[in-house]
Amino acid sequence: MIELHAVSKRYRMGETEFLALDSVDLTIGRNEYVALLGPSGSGKSTLMNLLGCLDSPTSGRYLLNGRDVSTMNDDELARVRNREIGFVFQSFHLLPRMSVLDNVAQPLVYRGIGRSERERLAQQSLERVGLGDKLRHRPNQLSGGQRQRVAVARALVGRPSLLLADEPTGNLDSRTSEEIMALFDELHRDGQTVVLVTHEPDIAAYCHRSVRVNDGRIAHDSARETA
Ligand code: ADP
Ligand code: ADP
């Protein structure tokens, strides 16, 4: 489902250049549950941004569901993001003036789906994360764990093939983190492909595969261990 072939990402800052990813090869299959680990500055966010089609590699090829997305322009990438990818962030990124239902329905606006159908799908998605009774609440009326559930519902509302989560438990206490990880676990068991970035080994332990990034390279991949 995900194939990276010799993917490099170089950032240019004035005169200097920085190689944030150095010829990365990575294959992730459908319904895998993967943790990306590594120290700060190792390239995890850069890798997530590429996987999520928020940015393009400087060189190398990225195939997502068989399509080469590495040569797409910004409009094409935006379309692939909207159709194929659900994002969850550390800081939730919910719109404070909108109801929970409208937050979750938002990604469907860009697909030209009518209002009542958007609301039906958003309600379904909120029920899936256990928040069917909070549709009319504002995000600031919810706990951190509930807000992250709203963000997960929003990520899933368009039925993305890939769910990407960047430090999804970074702002949550340990008990709430466990609840969110239990939710990801359930989604994975339902067939969802999940890739999450974390620097916490406890969180990575929930995943079925861990990929460690160091200095822009894959330093360790548990899928490559010989049994
Ligand atoms: P991580 O997520 O593992 O902390 P990042 O992918 O954010 O690592 O960053 C990897 C390296 O690339 C860091 O040295 C960072 O400073 C650099 N970097 C990331 N994004 C940019 C950017 N937009 N411009 C320049 N350098 C960047
Ligand atoms: P996170 O804490 O989620 O890993 P970062 O703080 O590493 O996020 O980066 C936040 C954003 O800033 C990212 O989009 C990253 O690409 C960008 N960034 C990181 N380092 C630099 C840098 N040195 N110069 C410019 N942008 C950067």
PDB file of C-alpha atoms and ligand atoms in Angstrom:
ATOM      1  CA  MET A   1       0.000   0.000   0.000  1.00  0.00           C
ATOM      2  CA  ILE A   2       2.902   2.334   0.865  1.00  0.00           C
ATOM      3  CA  GLU A   3       6.164   1.966  -1.018  1.00  0.00           C
ATOM      4  CA  LEU A   4       9.050   4.360  -0.564  1.00  0.00           C
ATOM      5  CA  HIS A   5      11.975   3.793  -2.910  1.00  0.00           C
ATOM      6  CA  ALA A   6      15.224   5.641  -2.124  1.00  0.00           C
ATOM      7  CA  VAL A   7      13.307   8.630  -0.802  1.00  0.00           C
ATOM      8  CA  SER A   8      15.391  11.616   0.249  1.00  0.00           C
ATOM      9  CA  LYS A   9      14.274  14.974   1.589  1.00  0.00           C
ATOM     10  CA  ARG A  10      16.627  17.917   1.543  1.00  0.00           C
ATOM     11  CA  TYR A  11      15.746  21.236   3.198  1.00  0.00           C
ATOM     12  CA  ARG A  12      17.380  24.355   1.847  1.00  0.00           C
ATOM     13  CA  MET A  13      17.968  27.230   4.229  1.00  0.00           C
ATOM     14  CA  GLY A  14      19.708  30.050   2.413  1.00  0.00           C
ATOM     15  CA  GLU A  15      23.197  28.847   1.590  1.00  0.00           C
ATOM     16  CA  THR A  16      23.016  25.656   3.597  1.00  0.00           C
ATOM     17  CA  GLU A  17      21.226  22.387   2.954  1.00  0.00           C
ATOM     18  CA  PHE A  18      20.084  19.754   5.365  1.00  0.00           C
ATOM     19  CA  LEU A  19      19.451  16.129   4.433  1.00  0.00           C
ATOM     20  CA  ALA A  20      16.470  15.247   6.654  1.00  0.00           C
ATOM     21  CA  LEU A  21      15.802  11.872   4.980  1.00  0.00           C
ATOM     22  CA  ASP A  22      18.588   9.915   3.364  1.00  0.00           C
ATOM     23  CA  SER A  23      17.508   7.370   0.742  1.00  0.00           C
ATOM     24  CA  VAL A  24      14.770   5.684   2.748  1.00  0.00           C
ATOM     25  CA  ASP A  25      13.234   2.414   1.536  1.00  0.00           C
ATOM     26  CA  LEU A  26      10.049   1.471   3.347  1.00  0.00           C
ATOM     27  CA  THR A  27       7.092  -0.753   2.522  1.00  0.00           C
ATOM     28  CA  ILE A  28       3.926  -0.768   4.609  1.00  0.00           C
ATOM     29  CA  GLY A  29       1.130  -3.156   3.710  1.00  0.00           C
ATOM     30  CA  ARG A  30      -2.609  -2.820   4.081  1.00  0.00           C
ATOM     31  CA  ASN A  31      -3.847  -3.203   7.666  1.00  0.00           C
ATOM     32  CA  GLU A  32      -0.402  -2.840   9.235  1.00  0.00           C
ATOM     33  CA  TYR A  33      -0.126  -1.056  12.570  1.00  0.00           C
ATOM     34  CA  VAL A  34       3.204   0.764  12.637  1.00  0.00           C
ATOM     35  CA  ALA A  35       5.001   2.995  15.135  1.00  0.00           C
ATOM     36  CA  LEU A  36       7.634   5.436  13.871  1.00  0.00           C
ATOM     37  CA  LEU A  37      10.155   6.032  16.629  1.00  0.00           C
ATOM     38  CA  GLY A  38      13.282   8.123  16.931  1.00  0.00           C
ATOM     39  CA  PRO A  39      14.887  11.020  18.768  1.00  0.00           C
ATOM     40  CA  SER A  40      13.889  14.618  18.170  1.00  0.00           C
ATOM     41  CA  GLY A  41      15.274  15.867  14.871  1.00  0.00           C
ATOM     42  CA  SER A  42      15.715  12.355  13.435  1.00  0.00           C
ATOM     43  CA  GLY A  43      13.257  12.919  10.582  1.00  0.00           C
ATOM     44  CA  LYS A  44       9.992  11.423  11.867  1.00  0.00           C
ATOM     45  CA  SER A  45       7.871  14.481  11.063  1.00  0.00           C
ATOM     46  CA  THR A  46       9.500  14.804   7.673  1.00  0.00           C
ATOM     47  CA  LEU A  47       8.664  11.161   6.958  1.00  0.00           C
ATOM     48  CA  MET A  48       5.076  11.627   8.190  1.00  0.00           C
ATOM     49  CA  ASN A  49       4.679  14.734   6.031  1.00  0.00           C
ATOM     50  CA  LEU A  50       5.760  12.730   2.992  1.00  0.00           C
ATOM     51  CA  LEU A  51       3.565   9.716   3.832  1.00  0.00           C
ATOM     52  CA  GLY A  52       0.644  12.117   4.330  1.00  0.00           C
ATOM     53  CA  CYS A  53       1.256  13.857   0.988  1.00  0.00           C
ATOM     54  CA  LEU A  54       1.787  17.180   2.755  1.00  0.00           C
ATOM     55  CA  ASP A  55       5.168  17.446   1.082  1.00  0.00           C
ATOM     56  CA  SER A  56       7.058  15.800  -1.783  1.00  0.00           C
ATOM     57  CA  PRO A  57      10.420  14.051  -1.689  1.00  0.00           C
ATOM     58  CA  THR A  58      13.472  15.774  -3.137  1.00  0.00           C
ATOM     59  CA  SER A  59      14.331  12.500  -4.852  1.00  0.00           C
ATOM     60  CA  GLY A  60      13.081   8.939  -4.917  1.00  0.00           C
ATOM     61  CA  ARG A  61       9.615   7.536  -5.475  1.00  0.00           C
ATOM     62  CA  TYR A  62       6.551   7.240  -3.273  1.00  0.00           C
ATOM     63  CA  LEU A  63       3.805   4.877  -4.397  1.00  0.00           C
ATOM     64  CA  LEU A  64       0.532   5.112  -2.469  1.00  0.00           C
ATOM     65  CA  ASN A  65      -2.004   2.439  -3.394  1.00  0.00           C
ATOM     66  CA  GLY A  66      -0.085   1.885  -6.612  1.00  0.00           C
ATOM     67  CA  ARG A  67      -0.018   5.543  -7.697  1.00  0.00           C
ATOM     68  CA  ASP A  68       3.178   7.536  -7.895  1.00  0.00           C
ATOM     69  CA  VAL A  69       2.492  10.561  -5.705  1.00  0.00           C
ATOM     70  CA  SER A  70       6.083  11.809  -5.668  1.00  0.00           C
ATOM     71  CA  THR A  71       5.666  13.749  -8.910  1.00  0.00           C
ATOM     72  CA  MET A  72       2.208  15.192  -8.239  1.00  0.00           C
ATOM     73  CA  ASN A  73       1.572  18.924  -8.046  1.00  0.00           C
ATOM     74  CA  ASP A  74      -0.008  20.586  -5.000  1.00  0.00           C
ATOM     75  CA  ASP A  75      -3.592  20.298  -6.280  1.00  0.00           C
ATOM     76  CA  GLU A  76      -3.219  16.609  -7.033  1.00  0.00           C
ATOM     77  CA  LEU A  77      -1.612  16.025  -3.629  1.00  0.00           C
ATOM     78  CA  ALA A  78      -4.453  17.864  -1.879  1.00  0.00           C
ATOM     79  CA  ARG A  79      -6.928  15.592  -3.638  1.00  0.00           C
ATOM     80  CA  VAL A  80      -5.041  12.445  -2.637  1.00  0.00           C
ATOM     81  CA  ARG A  81      -4.831  13.704   0.970  1.00  0.00           C
ATOM     82  CA  ASN A  82      -8.543  14.353   1.120  1.00  0.00           C
ATOM     83  CA  ARG A  83      -9.440  10.931  -0.319  1.00  0.00           C
ATOM     84  CA  GLU A  84      -6.801   8.622   1.062  1.00  0.00           C
ATOM     85  CA  ILE A  85      -5.463   9.993   4.330  1.00  0.00           C
ATOM     86  CA  GLY A  86      -6.782  10.766   7.783  1.00  0.00           C
ATOM     87  CA  PHE A  87      -4.642  12.869  10.125  1.00  0.00           C
ATOM     88  CA  VAL A  88      -4.556  12.994  13.909  1.00  0.00           C
ATOM     89  CA  PHE A  89      -2.250  15.476  15.666  1.00  0.00           C
ATOM     90  CA  GLN A  90      -0.883  15.905  19.163  1.00  0.00           C
ATOM     91  CA  SER A  91      -2.811  19.158  19.690  1.00  0.00           C
ATOM     92  CA  PHE A  92      -6.134  17.976  18.169  1.00  0.00           C
ATOM     93  CA  HIS A  93      -6.480  20.935  15.733  1.00  0.00           C
ATOM     94  CA  LEU A  94     -10.235  21.251  16.166  1.00  0.00           C
ATOM     95  CA  LEU A  95     -12.068  24.430  15.195  1.00  0.00           C
ATOM     96  CA  PRO A  96     -13.265  25.970  18.489  1.00  0.00           C
ATOM     97  CA  ARG A  97     -16.306  27.839  17.149  1.00  0.00           C
ATOM     98  CA  MET A  98     -17.778  24.811  15.433  1.00  0.00           C
ATOM     99  CA  SER A  99     -19.780  22.005  16.987  1.00  0.00           C
ATOM    100  CA  VAL A 100     -18.206  18.586  17.280  1.00  0.00           C
ATOM    101  CA  LEU A 101     -20.483  17.384  14.464  1.00  0.00           C
ATOM    102  CA  ASP A 102     -19.404  20.203  12.121  1.00  0.00           C
ATOM    103  CA  ASN A 103     -15.725  19.633  12.938  1.00  0.00           C
ATOM    104  CA  VAL A 104     -16.042  15.987  11.970  1.00  0.00           C
ATOM    105  CA  ALA A 105     -18.086  16.760   8.830  1.00  0.00           C
ATOM    106  CA  GLN A 106     -15.582  19.377   7.614  1.00  0.00           C
ATOM    107  CA  PRO A 107     -13.350  17.131   5.414  1.00  0.00           C
ATOM    108  CA  LEU A 108     -16.443  16.082   3.440  1.00  0.00           C
ATOM    109  CA  VAL A 109     -17.139  19.676   2.353  1.00  0.00           C
ATOM    110  CA  TYR A 110     -14.208  19.396  -0.080  1.00  0.00           C
ATOM    111  CA  ARG A 111     -15.779  16.329  -1.652  1.00  0.00           C
ATOM    112  CA  GLY A 112     -18.948  18.095  -2.629  1.00  0.00           C
ATOM    113  CA  ILE A 113     -21.155  15.978  -0.346  1.00  0.00           C
ATOM    114  CA  GLY A 114     -24.420  17.680   0.663  1.00  0.00           C
ATOM    115  CA  ARG A 115     -25.050  18.913   4.187  1.00  0.00           C
ATOM    116  CA  SER A 116     -27.465  16.245   5.413  1.00  0.00           C
ATOM    117  CA  GLU A 117     -25.294  13.424   4.087  1.00  0.00           C
ATOM    118  CA  ARG A 118     -22.221  15.051   5.684  1.00  0.00           C
ATOM    119  CA  GLU A 119     -24.008  15.183   9.023  1.00  0.00           C
ATOM    120  CA  ARG A 120     -25.160  11.590   8.740  1.00  0.00           C
ATOM    121  CA  LEU A 121     -21.613  10.380   8.038  1.00  0.00           C
ATOM    122  CA  ALA A 122     -20.150  12.592  10.793  1.00  0.00           C
ATOM    123  CA  GLN A 123     -22.643  11.246  13.310  1.00  0.00           C
ATOM    124  CA  GLN A 124     -21.770   7.680  12.288  1.00  0.00           C
ATOM    125  CA  SER A 125     -18.076   8.424  12.734  1.00  0.00           C
ATOM    126  CA  LEU A 126     -18.658  10.016  16.163  1.00  0.00           C
ATOM    127  CA  GLU A 127     -20.695   7.007  17.256  1.00  0.00           C
ATOM    128  CA  ARG A 128     -17.788   4.804  16.234  1.00  0.00           C
ATOM    129  CA  VAL A 129     -15.471   6.612  18.685  1.00  0.00           C
ATOM    130  CA  GLY A 130     -18.077   6.599  21.470  1.00  0.00           C
ATOM    131  CA  LEU A 131     -19.168  10.243  21.235  1.00  0.00           C
ATOM    132  CA  GLY A 132     -22.623   9.864  19.710  1.00  0.00           C
ATOM    133  CA  ASP A 133     -24.047  11.884  22.621  1.00  0.00           C
ATOM    134  CA  LYS A 134     -21.787  14.938  22.127  1.00  0.00           C
ATOM    135  CA  LEU A 135     -22.726  16.042  18.607  1.00  0.00           C
ATOM    136  CA  ARG A 136     -23.766  19.605  19.541  1.00  0.00           C
ATOM    137  CA  HIS A 137     -20.960  20.239  22.031  1.00  0.00           C
ATOM    138  CA  ARG A 138     -18.113  22.624  21.313  1.00  0.00           C
ATOM    139  CA  PRO A 139     -14.569  21.205  21.581  1.00  0.00           C
ATOM    140  CA  ASN A 140     -13.849  23.294  24.712  1.00  0.00           C
ATOM    141  CA  GLN A 141     -16.725  21.542  26.501  1.00  0.00           C
ATOM    142  CA  LEU A 142     -14.895  18.218  26.195  1.00  0.00           C
ATOM    143  CA  SER A 143     -11.967  16.594  27.984  1.00  0.00           C
ATOM    144  CA  GLY A 144      -8.627  16.123  26.215  1.00  0.00           C
ATOM    145  CA  GLY A 145      -9.341  12.469  25.556  1.00  0.00           C
ATOM    146  CA  GLN A 146     -12.775  13.300  24.126  1.00  0.00           C
ATOM    147  CA  ARG A 147     -11.244  16.001  21.912  1.00  0.00           C
ATOM    148  CA  GLN A 148      -8.777  13.498  20.546  1.00  0.00           C
ATOM    149  CA  ARG A 149     -11.673  11.110  19.846  1.00  0.00           C
ATOM    150  CA  VAL A 150     -13.355  13.896  17.882  1.00  0.00           C
ATOM    151  CA  ALA A 151     -10.114  14.314  15.918  1.00  0.00           C
ATOM    152  CA  VAL A 152     -10.067  10.564  15.237  1.00  0.00           C
ATOM    153  CA  ALA A 153     -13.703  10.695  14.085  1.00  0.00           C
ATOM    154  CA  ARG A 154     -12.803  13.564  11.737  1.00  0.00           C
ATOM    155  CA  ALA A 155      -9.814  11.617  10.408  1.00  0.00           C
ATOM    156  CA  LEU A 156     -12.027   8.599   9.675  1.00  0.00           C
ATOM    157  CA  VAL A 157     -15.130  10.287   8.292  1.00  0.00           C
ATOM    158  CA  GLY A 158     -13.958  10.042   4.674  1.00  0.00           C
ATOM    159  CA  ARG A 159     -12.942   6.376   5.040  1.00  0.00           C
ATOM    160  CA  PRO A 160      -9.236   6.964   4.349  1.00  0.00           C
ATOM    161  CA  SER A 161      -7.047   4.016   3.437  1.00  0.00           C
ATOM    162  CA  LEU A 162      -4.329   5.350   5.755  1.00  0.00           C
ATOM    163  CA  LEU A 163      -4.652   6.795   9.262  1.00  0.00           C
ATOM    164  CA  LEU A 164      -1.614   8.887  10.263  1.00  0.00           C
ATOM    165  CA  ALA A 165      -1.171  10.057  13.842  1.00  0.00           C
ATOM    166  CA  ASP A 166       1.620  12.381  14.994  1.00  0.00           C
ATOM    167  CA  GLU A 167       2.202  11.975  18.748  1.00  0.00           C
ATOM    168  CA  PRO A 168      -1.540  11.384  19.266  1.00  0.00           C
ATOM    169  CA  THR A 169      -1.132  10.900  23.021  1.00  0.00           C
ATOM    170  CA  GLY A 170       1.458  13.642  23.545  1.00  0.00           C
ATOM    171  CA  ASN A 171      -1.010  15.950  25.328  1.00  0.00           C
ATOM    172  CA  LEU A 172      -2.832  13.257  27.295  1.00  0.00           C
ATOM    173  CA  ASP A 173      -2.301  11.718  30.715  1.00  0.00           C
ATOM    174  CA  SER A 174      -1.397   8.039  30.829  1.00  0.00           C
ATOM    175  CA  ARG A 175      -4.902   6.713  31.489  1.00  0.00           C
ATOM    176  CA  THR A 176      -6.391   8.750  28.653  1.00  0.00           C
ATOM    177  CA  SER A 177      -3.488   7.732  26.420  1.00  0.00           C
ATOM    178  CA  GLU A 178      -4.388   4.096  27.050  1.00  0.00           C
ATOM    179  CA  GLU A 179      -7.983   4.793  26.020  1.00  0.00           C
ATOM    180  CA  ILE A 180      -6.866   6.421  22.776  1.00  0.00           C
ATOM    181  CA  MET A 181      -4.494   3.555  22.040  1.00  0.00           C
ATOM    182  CA  ALA A 182      -7.312   1.080  22.732  1.00  0.00           C
ATOM    183  CA  LEU A 183      -9.349   2.976  20.143  1.00  0.00           C
ATOM    184  CA  PHE A 184      -6.545   2.753  17.546  1.00  0.00           C
ATOM    185  CA  ASP A 185      -6.261  -0.935  18.358  1.00  0.00           C
ATOM    186  CA  GLU A 186      -9.961  -1.410  17.670  1.00  0.00           C
ATOM    187  CA  LEU A 187      -9.712   0.508  14.376  1.00  0.00           C
ATOM    188  CA  HIS A 188      -6.761  -1.647  13.373  1.00  0.00           C
ATOM    189  CA  ARG A 189      -8.712  -4.818  14.166  1.00  0.00           C
ATOM    190  CA  ASP A 190     -11.492  -3.462  11.929  1.00  0.00           C
ATOM    191  CA  GLY A 191      -8.982  -3.333   9.064  1.00  0.00           C
ATOM    192  CA  GLN A 192      -7.630   0.219   9.273  1.00  0.00           C
ATOM    193  CA  THR A 193      -3.984   0.804   8.319  1.00  0.00           C
ATOM    194  CA  VAL A 194      -2.432   2.907  11.096  1.00  0.00           C
ATOM    195  CA  VAL A 195       0.948   4.657  11.223  1.00  0.00           C
ATOM    196  CA  LEU A 196       1.771   6.703  14.285  1.00  0.00           C
ATOM    197  CA  VAL A 197       4.742   8.750  15.392  1.00  0.00           C
ATOM    198  CA  THR A 198       5.741   8.519  19.015  1.00  0.00           C
ATOM    199  CA  HIS A 199       8.835   8.849  21.138  1.00  0.00           C
ATOM    200  CA  GLU A 200       7.269   6.843  23.948  1.00  0.00           C
ATOM    201  CA  PRO A 201       8.170   3.129  23.972  1.00  0.00           C
ATOM    202  CA  ASP A 202       4.991   2.373  25.979  1.00  0.00           C
ATOM    203  CA  ILE A 203       2.897   3.755  23.150  1.00  0.00           C
ATOM    204  CA  ALA A 204       4.939   2.024  20.439  1.00  0.00           C
ATOM    205  CA  ALA A 205       4.361  -1.272  22.262  1.00  0.00           C
ATOM    206  CA  TYR A 206       0.698  -1.179  21.195  1.00  0.00           C
ATOM    207  CA  CYS A 207       1.739  -1.311  17.553  1.00  0.00           C
ATOM    208  CA  HIS A 208       2.606  -4.512  15.701  1.00  0.00           C
ATOM    209  CA  ARG A 209       5.669  -3.128  13.980  1.00  0.00           C
ATOM    210  CA  SER A 210       8.159  -0.469  14.993  1.00  0.00           C
ATOM    211  CA  VAL A 211      10.351   1.490  12.611  1.00  0.00           C
ATOM    212  CA  ARG A 212      13.137   3.477  14.242  1.00  0.00           C
ATOM    213  CA  VAL A 213      14.445   6.546  12.438  1.00  0.00           C
ATOM    214  CA  ASN A 214      17.865   7.990  13.192  1.00  0.00           C
ATOM    215  CA  ASP A 215      19.686  10.750  11.314  1.00  0.00           C
ATOM    216  CA  GLY A 216      17.267  10.485   8.409  1.00  0.00           C
ATOM    217  CA  ARG A 217      17.686   6.742   7.948  1.00  0.00           C
ATOM    218  CA  ILE A 218      15.782   3.661   9.061  1.00  0.00           C
ATOM    219  CA  ALA A 219      17.935   2.407  11.901  1.00  0.00           C
ATOM    220  CA  HIS A 220      15.733  -0.507  12.879  1.00  0.00           C
ATOM    221  CA  ASP A 221      12.591  -2.144  11.529  1.00  0.00           C
ATOM    222  CA  SER A 222      11.035  -4.899  13.638  1.00  0.00           C
ATOM    223  CA  ALA A 223       9.394  -6.331  10.494  1.00  0.00           C
ATOM    224  CA  ARG A 224      12.856  -7.196   9.191  1.00  0.00           C
ATOM    225  CA  GLU A 225      13.835  -9.227  12.221  1.00  0.00           C
ATOM    226  CA  THR A 226      14.211 -12.890  11.363  1.00  0.00           C
ATOM    227  CA  ALA A 227      11.919 -14.988  13.523  1.00  0.00           C
TER     228      ALA A 227
HETATM  229  P1  ADP B   1      11.522  14.798  14.127  1.00  0.00           P
HETATM  230  O1  ADP B   1      10.094  14.810  13.748  1.00  0.00           O
HETATM  231  O2  ADP B   1      12.106  13.426  14.238  1.00  0.00           O
HETATM  232  O3  ADP B   1      11.801  15.629  15.325  1.00  0.00           O
HETATM  233  P2  ADP B   1      11.903  16.413  11.762  1.00  0.00           P
HETATM  234  O4  ADP B   1      11.502  15.609  10.607  1.00  0.00           O
HETATM  235  O5  ADP B   1      10.964  17.463  12.264  1.00  0.00           O
HETATM  236  O6  ADP B   1      12.374  15.440  12.933  1.00  0.00           O
HETATM  237  O7  ADP B   1      13.268  17.145  11.432  1.00  0.00           O
HETATM  238  C1  ADP B   1      14.402  16.457  10.926  1.00  0.00           C
HETATM  239  C2  ADP B   1      15.457  17.477  10.667  1.00  0.00           C
HETATM  240  O8  ADP B   1      15.089  18.300   9.557  1.00  0.00           O
HETATM  241  C3  ADP B   1      15.709  18.423  11.823  1.00  0.00           C
HETATM  242  O9  ADP B   1      17.096  18.690  11.894  1.00  0.00           O
HETATM  243  C4  ADP B   1      14.930  19.671  11.458  1.00  0.00           C
HETATM  244  O10 ADP B   1      15.508  20.827  12.016  1.00  0.00           O
HETATM  245  C5  ADP B   1      15.034  19.666   9.943  1.00  0.00           C
HETATM  246  N1  ADP B   1      13.831  20.269   9.335  1.00  0.00           N
HETATM  247  C6  ADP B   1      12.570  19.799   9.433  1.00  0.00           C
HETATM  248  N2  ADP B   1      11.719  20.557   8.731  1.00  0.00           N
HETATM  249  C7  ADP B   1      12.462  21.527   8.167  1.00  0.00           C
HETATM  250  C8  ADP B   1      12.172  22.626   7.300  1.00  0.00           C
HETATM  251  N3  ADP B   1      10.931  22.867   6.873  1.00  0.00           N
HETATM  252  N4  ADP B   1      13.202  23.411   6.916  1.00  0.00           N
HETATM  253  C9  ADP B   1      14.458  23.158   7.325  1.00  0.00           C
HETATM  254  N5  ADP B   1      14.806  22.138   8.126  1.00  0.00           N
HETATM  255  C10 ADP B   1      13.829  21.333   8.551  1.00  0.00           C
HETATM  256  P1  ADP B   2       6.866  17.791  16.040  1.00  0.00           P
HETATM  257  O1  ADP B   2       7.177  18.336  17.409  1.00  0.00           O
HETATM  258  O2  ADP B   2       5.423  17.444  15.844  1.00  0.00           O
HETATM  259  O3  ADP B   2       7.830  16.722  15.578  1.00  0.00           O
HETATM  260  P2  ADP B   2       8.408  19.860  14.900  1.00  0.00           P
HETATM  261  O4  ADP B   2       8.487  20.845  16.023  1.00  0.00           O
HETATM  262  O5  ADP B   2       9.556  18.954  14.642  1.00  0.00           O
HETATM  263  O6  ADP B   2       7.076  19.019  15.052  1.00  0.00           O
HETATM  264  O7  ADP B   2       8.115  20.623  13.562  1.00  0.00           O
HETATM  265  C1  ADP B   2       6.953  21.405  13.389  1.00  0.00           C
HETATM  266  C2  ADP B   2       6.932  21.886  11.959  1.00  0.00           C
HETATM  267  O8  ADP B   2       8.059  22.742  11.733  1.00  0.00           O
HETATM  268  C3  ADP B   2       7.061  20.749  10.971  1.00  0.00           C
HETATM  269  O9  ADP B   2       6.173  20.976   9.892  1.00  0.00           O
HETATM  270  C4  ADP B   2       8.506  20.784  10.510  1.00  0.00           C
HETATM  271  O10 ADP B   2       8.625  20.377   9.150  1.00  0.00           O
HETATM  272  C5  ADP B   2       8.856  22.251  10.668  1.00  0.00           C
HETATM  273  N1  ADP B   2      10.281  22.407  11.076  1.00  0.00           N
HETATM  274  C6  ADP B   2      10.961  21.639  11.943  1.00  0.00           C
HETATM  275  N2  ADP B   2      12.234  22.038  12.037  1.00  0.00           N
HETATM  276  C7  ADP B   2      12.354  23.124  11.226  1.00  0.00           C
HETATM  277  C8  ADP B   2      13.427  23.998  10.880  1.00  0.00           C
HETATM  278  N3  ADP B   2      14.638  23.857  11.374  1.00  0.00           N
HETATM  279  N4  ADP B   2      13.182  25.001  10.016  1.00  0.00           N
HETATM  280  C9  ADP B   2      11.961  25.152   9.509  1.00  0.00           C
HETATM  281  N5  ADP B   2      10.919  24.358   9.782  1.00  0.00           N
HETATM  282  C10 ADP B   2      11.106  23.347  10.624  1.00  0.00           C
END
